XYZ file of C-alpha atoms in Angstrom:
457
model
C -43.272 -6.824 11.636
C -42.641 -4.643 8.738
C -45.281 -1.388 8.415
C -45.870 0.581 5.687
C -46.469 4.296 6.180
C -48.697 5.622 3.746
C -51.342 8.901 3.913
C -54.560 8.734 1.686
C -56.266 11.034 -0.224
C -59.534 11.275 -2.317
C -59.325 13.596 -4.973
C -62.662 13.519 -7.269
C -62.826 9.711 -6.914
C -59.368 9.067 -7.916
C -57.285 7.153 -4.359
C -53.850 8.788 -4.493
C -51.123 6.859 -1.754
C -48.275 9.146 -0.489
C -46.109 9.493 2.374
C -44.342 12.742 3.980
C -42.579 15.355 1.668
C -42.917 12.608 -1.463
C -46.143 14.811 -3.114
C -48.342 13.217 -5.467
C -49.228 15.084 -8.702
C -52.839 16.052 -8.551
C -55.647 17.696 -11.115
C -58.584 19.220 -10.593
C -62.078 16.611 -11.898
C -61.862 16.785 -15.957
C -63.971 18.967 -17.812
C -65.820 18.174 -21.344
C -63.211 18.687 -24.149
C -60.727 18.325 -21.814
C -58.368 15.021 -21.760
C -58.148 14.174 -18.071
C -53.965 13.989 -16.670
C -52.722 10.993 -15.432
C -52.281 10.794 -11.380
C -48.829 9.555 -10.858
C -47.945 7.847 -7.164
C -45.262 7.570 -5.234
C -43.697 4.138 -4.287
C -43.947 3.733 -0.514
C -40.839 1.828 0.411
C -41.716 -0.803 3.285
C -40.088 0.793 6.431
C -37.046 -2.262 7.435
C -37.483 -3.776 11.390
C -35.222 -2.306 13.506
C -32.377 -4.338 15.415
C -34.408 -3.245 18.691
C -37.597 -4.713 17.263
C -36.290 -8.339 16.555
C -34.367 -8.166 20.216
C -38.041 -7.191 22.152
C -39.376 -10.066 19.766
C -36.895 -13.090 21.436
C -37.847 -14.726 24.864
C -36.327 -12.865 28.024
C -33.965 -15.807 28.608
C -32.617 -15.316 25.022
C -31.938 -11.683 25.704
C -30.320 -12.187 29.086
C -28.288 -14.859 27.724
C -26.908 -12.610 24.328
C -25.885 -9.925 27.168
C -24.487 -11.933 29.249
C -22.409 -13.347 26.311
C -22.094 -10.172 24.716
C -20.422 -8.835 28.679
C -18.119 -12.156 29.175
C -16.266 -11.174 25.615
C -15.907 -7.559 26.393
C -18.304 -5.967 23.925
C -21.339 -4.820 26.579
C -20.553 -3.035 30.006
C -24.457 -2.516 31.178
C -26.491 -4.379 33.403
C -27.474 -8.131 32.254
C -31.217 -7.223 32.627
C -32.897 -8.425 29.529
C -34.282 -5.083 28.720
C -33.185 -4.157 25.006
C -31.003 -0.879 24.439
C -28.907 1.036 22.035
C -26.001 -0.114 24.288
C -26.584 -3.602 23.820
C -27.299 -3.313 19.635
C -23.809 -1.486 19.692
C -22.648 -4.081 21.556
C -23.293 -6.937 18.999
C -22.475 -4.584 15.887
C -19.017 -3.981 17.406
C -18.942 -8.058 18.025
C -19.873 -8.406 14.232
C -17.157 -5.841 12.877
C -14.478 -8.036 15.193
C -15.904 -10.905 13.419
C -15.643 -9.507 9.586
C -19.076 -9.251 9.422
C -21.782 -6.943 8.507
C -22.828 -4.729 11.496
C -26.506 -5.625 11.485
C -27.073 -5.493 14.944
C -28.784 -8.603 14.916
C -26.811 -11.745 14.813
C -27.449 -14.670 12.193
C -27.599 -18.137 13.646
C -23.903 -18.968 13.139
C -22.639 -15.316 14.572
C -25.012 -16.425 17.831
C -22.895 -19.781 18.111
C -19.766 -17.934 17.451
C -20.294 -15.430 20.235
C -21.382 -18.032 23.057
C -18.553 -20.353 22.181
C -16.234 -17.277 22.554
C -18.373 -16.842 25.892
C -17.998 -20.174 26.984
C -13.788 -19.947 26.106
C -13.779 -17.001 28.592
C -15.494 -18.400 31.642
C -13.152 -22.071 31.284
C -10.174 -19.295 30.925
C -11.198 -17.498 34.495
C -12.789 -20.928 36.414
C -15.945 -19.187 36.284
C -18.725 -21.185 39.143
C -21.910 -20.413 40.514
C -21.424 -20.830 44.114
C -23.607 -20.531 47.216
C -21.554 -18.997 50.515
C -22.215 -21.166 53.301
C -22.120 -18.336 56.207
C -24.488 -15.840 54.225
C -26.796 -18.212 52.169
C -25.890 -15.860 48.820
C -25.639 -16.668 45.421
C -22.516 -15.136 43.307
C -20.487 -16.319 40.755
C -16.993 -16.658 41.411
C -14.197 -16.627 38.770
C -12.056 -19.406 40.620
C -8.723 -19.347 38.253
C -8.356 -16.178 39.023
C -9.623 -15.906 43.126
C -8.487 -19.747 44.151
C -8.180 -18.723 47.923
C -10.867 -18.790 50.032
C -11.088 -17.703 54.439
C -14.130 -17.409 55.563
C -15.994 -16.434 58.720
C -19.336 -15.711 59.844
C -19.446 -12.204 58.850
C -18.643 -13.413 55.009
C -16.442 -14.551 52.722
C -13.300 -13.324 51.136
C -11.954 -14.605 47.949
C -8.208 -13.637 46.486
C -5.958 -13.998 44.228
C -2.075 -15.640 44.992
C -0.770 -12.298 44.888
C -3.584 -9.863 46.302
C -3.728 -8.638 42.831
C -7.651 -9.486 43.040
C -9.650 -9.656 45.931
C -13.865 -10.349 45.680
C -15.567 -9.769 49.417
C -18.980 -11.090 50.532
C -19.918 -9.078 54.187
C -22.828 -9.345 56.112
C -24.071 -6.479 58.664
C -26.896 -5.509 60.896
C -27.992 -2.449 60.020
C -31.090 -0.658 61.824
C -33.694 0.880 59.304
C -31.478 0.462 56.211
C -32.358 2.028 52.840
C -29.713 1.604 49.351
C -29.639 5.121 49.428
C -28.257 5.840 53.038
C -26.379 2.548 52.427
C -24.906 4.066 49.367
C -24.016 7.141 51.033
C -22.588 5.227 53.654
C -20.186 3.002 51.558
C -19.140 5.994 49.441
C -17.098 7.427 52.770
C -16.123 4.157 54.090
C -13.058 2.684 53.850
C -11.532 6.147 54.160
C -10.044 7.764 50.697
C -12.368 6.177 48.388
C -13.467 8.102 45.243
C -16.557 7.718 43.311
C -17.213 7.906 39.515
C -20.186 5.760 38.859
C -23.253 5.382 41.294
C -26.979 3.498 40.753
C -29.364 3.680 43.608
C -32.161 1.976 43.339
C -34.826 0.994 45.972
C -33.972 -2.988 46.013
C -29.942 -2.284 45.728
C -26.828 0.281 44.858
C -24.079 0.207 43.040
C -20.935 2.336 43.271
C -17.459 1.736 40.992
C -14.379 4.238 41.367
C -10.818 3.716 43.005
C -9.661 2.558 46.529
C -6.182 3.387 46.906
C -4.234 1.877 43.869
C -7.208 -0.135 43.171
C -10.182 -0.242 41.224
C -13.225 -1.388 42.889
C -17.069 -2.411 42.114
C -19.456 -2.552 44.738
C -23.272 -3.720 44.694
C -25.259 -4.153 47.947
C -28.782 -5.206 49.026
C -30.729 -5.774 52.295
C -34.062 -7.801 53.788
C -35.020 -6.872 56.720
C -32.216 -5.244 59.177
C -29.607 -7.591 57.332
C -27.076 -5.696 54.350
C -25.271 -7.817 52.317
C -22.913 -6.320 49.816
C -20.254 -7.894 47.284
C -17.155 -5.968 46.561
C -14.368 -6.700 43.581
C -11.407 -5.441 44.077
C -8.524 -5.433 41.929
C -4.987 -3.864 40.348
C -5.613 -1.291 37.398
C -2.949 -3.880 35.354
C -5.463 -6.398 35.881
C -8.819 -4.633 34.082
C -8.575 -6.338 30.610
C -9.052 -9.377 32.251
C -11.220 -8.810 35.483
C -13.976 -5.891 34.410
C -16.216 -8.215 31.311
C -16.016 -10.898 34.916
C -17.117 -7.945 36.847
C -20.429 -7.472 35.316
C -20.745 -11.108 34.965
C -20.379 -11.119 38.800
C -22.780 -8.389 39.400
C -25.560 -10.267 37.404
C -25.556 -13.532 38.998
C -25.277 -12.332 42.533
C -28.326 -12.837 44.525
C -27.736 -11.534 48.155
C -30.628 -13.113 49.811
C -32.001 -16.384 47.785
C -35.557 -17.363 47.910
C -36.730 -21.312 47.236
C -34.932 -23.028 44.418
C -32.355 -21.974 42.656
C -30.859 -21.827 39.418
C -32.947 -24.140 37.795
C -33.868 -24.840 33.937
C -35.460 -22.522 31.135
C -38.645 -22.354 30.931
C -39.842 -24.882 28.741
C -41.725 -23.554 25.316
C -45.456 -24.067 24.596
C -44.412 -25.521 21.019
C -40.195 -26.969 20.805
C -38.630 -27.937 17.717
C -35.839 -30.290 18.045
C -34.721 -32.963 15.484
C -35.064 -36.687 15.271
C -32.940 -39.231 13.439
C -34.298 -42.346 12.198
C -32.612 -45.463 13.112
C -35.077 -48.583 11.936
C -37.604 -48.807 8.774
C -40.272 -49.540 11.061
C -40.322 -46.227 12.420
C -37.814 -45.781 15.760
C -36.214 -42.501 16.426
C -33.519 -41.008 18.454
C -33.759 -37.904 19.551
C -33.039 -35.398 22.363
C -34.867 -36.519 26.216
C -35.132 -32.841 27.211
C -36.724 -31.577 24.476
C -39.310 -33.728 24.249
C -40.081 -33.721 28.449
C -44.218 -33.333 28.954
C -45.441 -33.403 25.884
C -48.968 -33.198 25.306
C -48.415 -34.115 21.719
C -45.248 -35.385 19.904
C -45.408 -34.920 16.104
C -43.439 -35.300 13.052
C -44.118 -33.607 10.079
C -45.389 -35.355 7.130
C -45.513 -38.713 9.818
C -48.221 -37.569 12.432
C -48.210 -38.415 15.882
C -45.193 -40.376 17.201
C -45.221 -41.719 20.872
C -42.234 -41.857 23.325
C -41.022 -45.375 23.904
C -37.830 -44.833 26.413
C -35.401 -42.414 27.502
C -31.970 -41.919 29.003
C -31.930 -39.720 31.598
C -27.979 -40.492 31.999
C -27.232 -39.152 28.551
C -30.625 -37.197 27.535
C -31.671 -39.774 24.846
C -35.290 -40.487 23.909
C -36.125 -43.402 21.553
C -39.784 -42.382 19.608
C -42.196 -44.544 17.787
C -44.008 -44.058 14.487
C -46.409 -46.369 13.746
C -47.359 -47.420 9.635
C -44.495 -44.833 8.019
C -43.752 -45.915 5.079
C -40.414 -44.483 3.220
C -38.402 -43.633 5.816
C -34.691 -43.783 5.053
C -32.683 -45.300 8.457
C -29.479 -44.009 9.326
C -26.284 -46.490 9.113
C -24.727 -45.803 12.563
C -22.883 -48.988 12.525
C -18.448 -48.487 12.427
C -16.666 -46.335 14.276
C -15.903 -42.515 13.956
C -12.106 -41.303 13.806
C -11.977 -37.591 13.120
C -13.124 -34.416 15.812
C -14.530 -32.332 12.621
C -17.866 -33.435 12.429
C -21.252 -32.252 9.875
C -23.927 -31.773 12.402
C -26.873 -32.491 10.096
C -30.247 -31.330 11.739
C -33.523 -29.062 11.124
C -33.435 -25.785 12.792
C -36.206 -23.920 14.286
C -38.499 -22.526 12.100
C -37.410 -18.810 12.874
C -33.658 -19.457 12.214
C -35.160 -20.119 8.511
C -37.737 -17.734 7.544
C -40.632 -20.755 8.727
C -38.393 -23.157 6.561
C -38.144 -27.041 7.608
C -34.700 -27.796 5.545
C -32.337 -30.306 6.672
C -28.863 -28.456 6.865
C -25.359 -29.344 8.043
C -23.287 -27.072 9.935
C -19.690 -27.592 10.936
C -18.462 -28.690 14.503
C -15.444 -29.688 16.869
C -15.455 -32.242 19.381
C -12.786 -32.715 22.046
C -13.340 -36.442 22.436
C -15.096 -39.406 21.013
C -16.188 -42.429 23.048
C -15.579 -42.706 26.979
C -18.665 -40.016 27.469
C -20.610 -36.910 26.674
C -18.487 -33.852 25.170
C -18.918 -30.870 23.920
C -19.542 -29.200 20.438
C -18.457 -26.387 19.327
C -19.439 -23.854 18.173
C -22.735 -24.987 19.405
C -25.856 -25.459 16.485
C -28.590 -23.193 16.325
C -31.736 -24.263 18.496
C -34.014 -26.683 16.568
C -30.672 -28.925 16.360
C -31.138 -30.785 19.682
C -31.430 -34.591 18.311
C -29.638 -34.020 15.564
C -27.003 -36.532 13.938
C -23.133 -36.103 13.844
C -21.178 -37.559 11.147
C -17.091 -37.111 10.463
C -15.362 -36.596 6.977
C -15.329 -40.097 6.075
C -19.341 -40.174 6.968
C -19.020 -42.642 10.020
C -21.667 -41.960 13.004
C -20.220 -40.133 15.660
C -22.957 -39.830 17.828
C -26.117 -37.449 18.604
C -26.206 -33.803 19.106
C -28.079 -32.657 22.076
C -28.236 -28.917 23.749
C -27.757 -28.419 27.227
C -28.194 -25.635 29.574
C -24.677 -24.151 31.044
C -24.445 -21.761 34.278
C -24.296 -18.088 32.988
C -24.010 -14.636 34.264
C -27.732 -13.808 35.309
C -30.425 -13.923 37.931
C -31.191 -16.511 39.669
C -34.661 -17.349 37.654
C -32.685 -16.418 34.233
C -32.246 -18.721 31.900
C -29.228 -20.178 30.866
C -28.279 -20.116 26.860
C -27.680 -23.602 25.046
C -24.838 -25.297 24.779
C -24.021 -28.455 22.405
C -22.873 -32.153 23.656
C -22.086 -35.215 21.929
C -23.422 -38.256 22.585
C -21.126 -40.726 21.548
C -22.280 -43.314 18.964
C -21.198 -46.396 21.173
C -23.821 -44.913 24.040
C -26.443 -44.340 21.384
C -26.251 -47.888 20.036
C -26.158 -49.658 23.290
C -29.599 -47.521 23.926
C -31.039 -48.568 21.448
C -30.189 -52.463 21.717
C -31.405 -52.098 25.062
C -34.483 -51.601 23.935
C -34.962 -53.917 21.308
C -33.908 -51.357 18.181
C -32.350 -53.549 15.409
C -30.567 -50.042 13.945
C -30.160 -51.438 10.521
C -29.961 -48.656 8.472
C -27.864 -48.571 5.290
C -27.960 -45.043 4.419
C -25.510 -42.435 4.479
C -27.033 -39.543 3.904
C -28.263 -38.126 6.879
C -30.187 -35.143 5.800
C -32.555 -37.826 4.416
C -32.695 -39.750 7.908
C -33.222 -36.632 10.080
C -37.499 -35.706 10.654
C -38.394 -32.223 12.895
C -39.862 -33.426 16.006
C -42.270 -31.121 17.656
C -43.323 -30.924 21.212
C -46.295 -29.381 21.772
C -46.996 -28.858 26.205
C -49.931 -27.037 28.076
């Protein structure tokens, strides 16, 4: 929130506003015969919010999600935490520069879908899975492309490239009365020649980074109880382009010693915004089944209370009802889409538009139509989730939805959003399933699209 700095004075009943060195220009009270001088002010400008300031203002799951994105394409090297820093504002100014943009340090909607579809490119590019190691129990992420090899035993796990170019170790010990930092001290000497130039110790875990041999290695270990677990990447200096953004990725999202479930959803919002389409004049909607899971309270703008009729789970539709609308403007999503360029035509979250509740259209790819889900990209910005997909000749391609995707992270982080296509053939059979005569003759979809808002305890 934007403060204004201002000191205030009282000068024989007259309120003069300045700040710092700016001085204001002031007289002593007027005398008889004597024309009093006019007080002049200063301007104040408004001091302008910080790139720090809007990061501390997004959710925690946001924030681990932008460094984890902002660490799989090279840009941030520190540890995906969710605390805000000067490294990780550098990190997204030196992603906007790469992108010819401004270097705000705080990315606009489309620069946020542009850097986690460039995410997303690099973990497909390196087989990148969340895996749990039978002998151990642990949770790590494993870039399979480039590790495809797997022997195992019940001291660990051992993961490794064709060539031995790349090796990622999982080992298990019993060590009596351990603590990170005799642990630390411990690895540091152990396999013999090793030298150190980075080290974290912690009380819950360690880190150390340096060379072994001819090869560069990262290390993080942990223990519970008399049990140390540690993860070690090894791999050929030739290969550190490629392996070190997966490195920190790696060192994120491994938990040595999971507790209950695990990776699991995002926490779902108090109030969600996602977008509806309307499919029949008397009042059915399609929308997105996730976002509007336990709802207290469904609404749409200008409509009032709608109520959910049926859902999907297979493909995350929802069909709502809205009961004595009058106006509403049904979709056509009769005929058959042809092109992969689509308009994704939605109403994005209130913050993405200054509290705005617009209808826009942003562009998209798809890598199939028909025969099944697939995915968008670059993926909308959040408020999209429901929204409609049309190609360049304004046929129906389907419905828009945004769906979680394993990142880099603990194991209670949230994952960021990722688009999908419902195809248009699965969205019409739902619909006739259910009794929706879709007869809508429009084409213009930013007058068939409502905000839906989900409103839980």
């Amino acid at each position: 929130m934007r403060s204004v700095l201002s000191a205030t004075l009282m000068v024989a009943g007259v309120m003069v506003a300045g700040v710092g060195a700016a001085q204001a220009q002031l007289t002593p009270p007027s005398t008889a015969g004597t024309k009093p001088k006019t007080v002049t002010t200063v301007p104040v400008r408004p001091a302008l919010q910080k790139p720090e300031d809007t990061a501390n203002a997004m959710a925690q799951a946001e924030r681990l999600a932008l460094q984890s994105d902002l660490a799989w394409v090279g840009e941030y090297n520190g540890a995906i935490s969710g605390d805000v820093s000067e490294r990780m504002v550098n990190a997204i100014k030196e992603f906007q520069k790469k992108q010819g943009g401004k270097p705000t340090g705080v990315l606009n909607p489309q620069e946020r879908g542009a850097l986690a579809d460039t995410a997303r490119r690099k973990q497909e590019s390196v087989g990148w899975r969340i895996v749990t190691e039978p002998a151990t129990g642990a949770r790590l992420g494993v870039p399979t492309k480039l590790v495809p090899q797997l022997t195992s035993d019940a001291s660990g796990a051992k993961w490794t490239s064709p060539t031995g170019t790349i090796q990622v170790l999982l080992t298990r010990r019993k060590e009596a009365n351990p603590a990170t930092t005799k642990l630390a001290e411990l690895e540091k000497k152990e396999p013999a020649g090793r030298t150190i130039d980075y080290t974290v110790v912690k009380p819950d875990f360690f880190v150390l980074s340096g060379m072994q041999g001819l090869k560069k290695f990262y290390l993080r270990g942990t223990f519970k109880g008399d049990e140390v677990r540690i993860l070690t990447i090894l791999y050929d200096q030739a290969t550190q382009a490629t392996v070190e953004p997966v490195v920190i990725a790696m060192s994120s999202a491994f938990n040595a010693f999971p507790s209950g479930v695990q990776a699991g959803p995002p926490p779902r919002k108090t109030v969600e915004y996602g977008t509806g389409v309307v499919v029949s004049d008397d009042g059915a909607v399609v929308t997105d089944r996730v976002a509007t899971d336990d709802c207290i309270a469904l609404t749409r703008p200008g409509f009032g209370n709608a109520d959910r009729v049926a859902e999907d789970k297979d493909h995350d539709l929802a069909l709502l009802r809205i009961y004595g609308a009058h106006g509403l403007k049904p979709l056509n999503i009769a005929g058959q889409a042809t092109q992969t360029a689509l308009d994704i035509t939605g109403i994005a979250d209130p913050q993405s538009q200054g509290g705005g509740a617009a209808a826009s259209s942003v562009k998209a790819s798809v890598a199939q139509l028909g025969g099944g889900d697939a995915a968008l990209s670059p993926p909308p910005a959040l408020g999209f989730s429901g929204a409609a997909a049309l190609d360049g000749s304004g046929k129906f391609a389907g419905i828009a939805v945004l769906k979680p995707v394993i990142v880099a992270g603990p194991a209670n982080a949230a994952p960021p959003a990722q688009a999908t296509l419902v195809p248009a053939d699965t969205v019409r059979n739902f619909l006739k399933s259910h009794g929706v005569n879709a007869s809508g003759e429009s084409a213009d979809a930013k007058a068939a699209v409502v905000r839906v808002i989900c409103v839980r305890k």
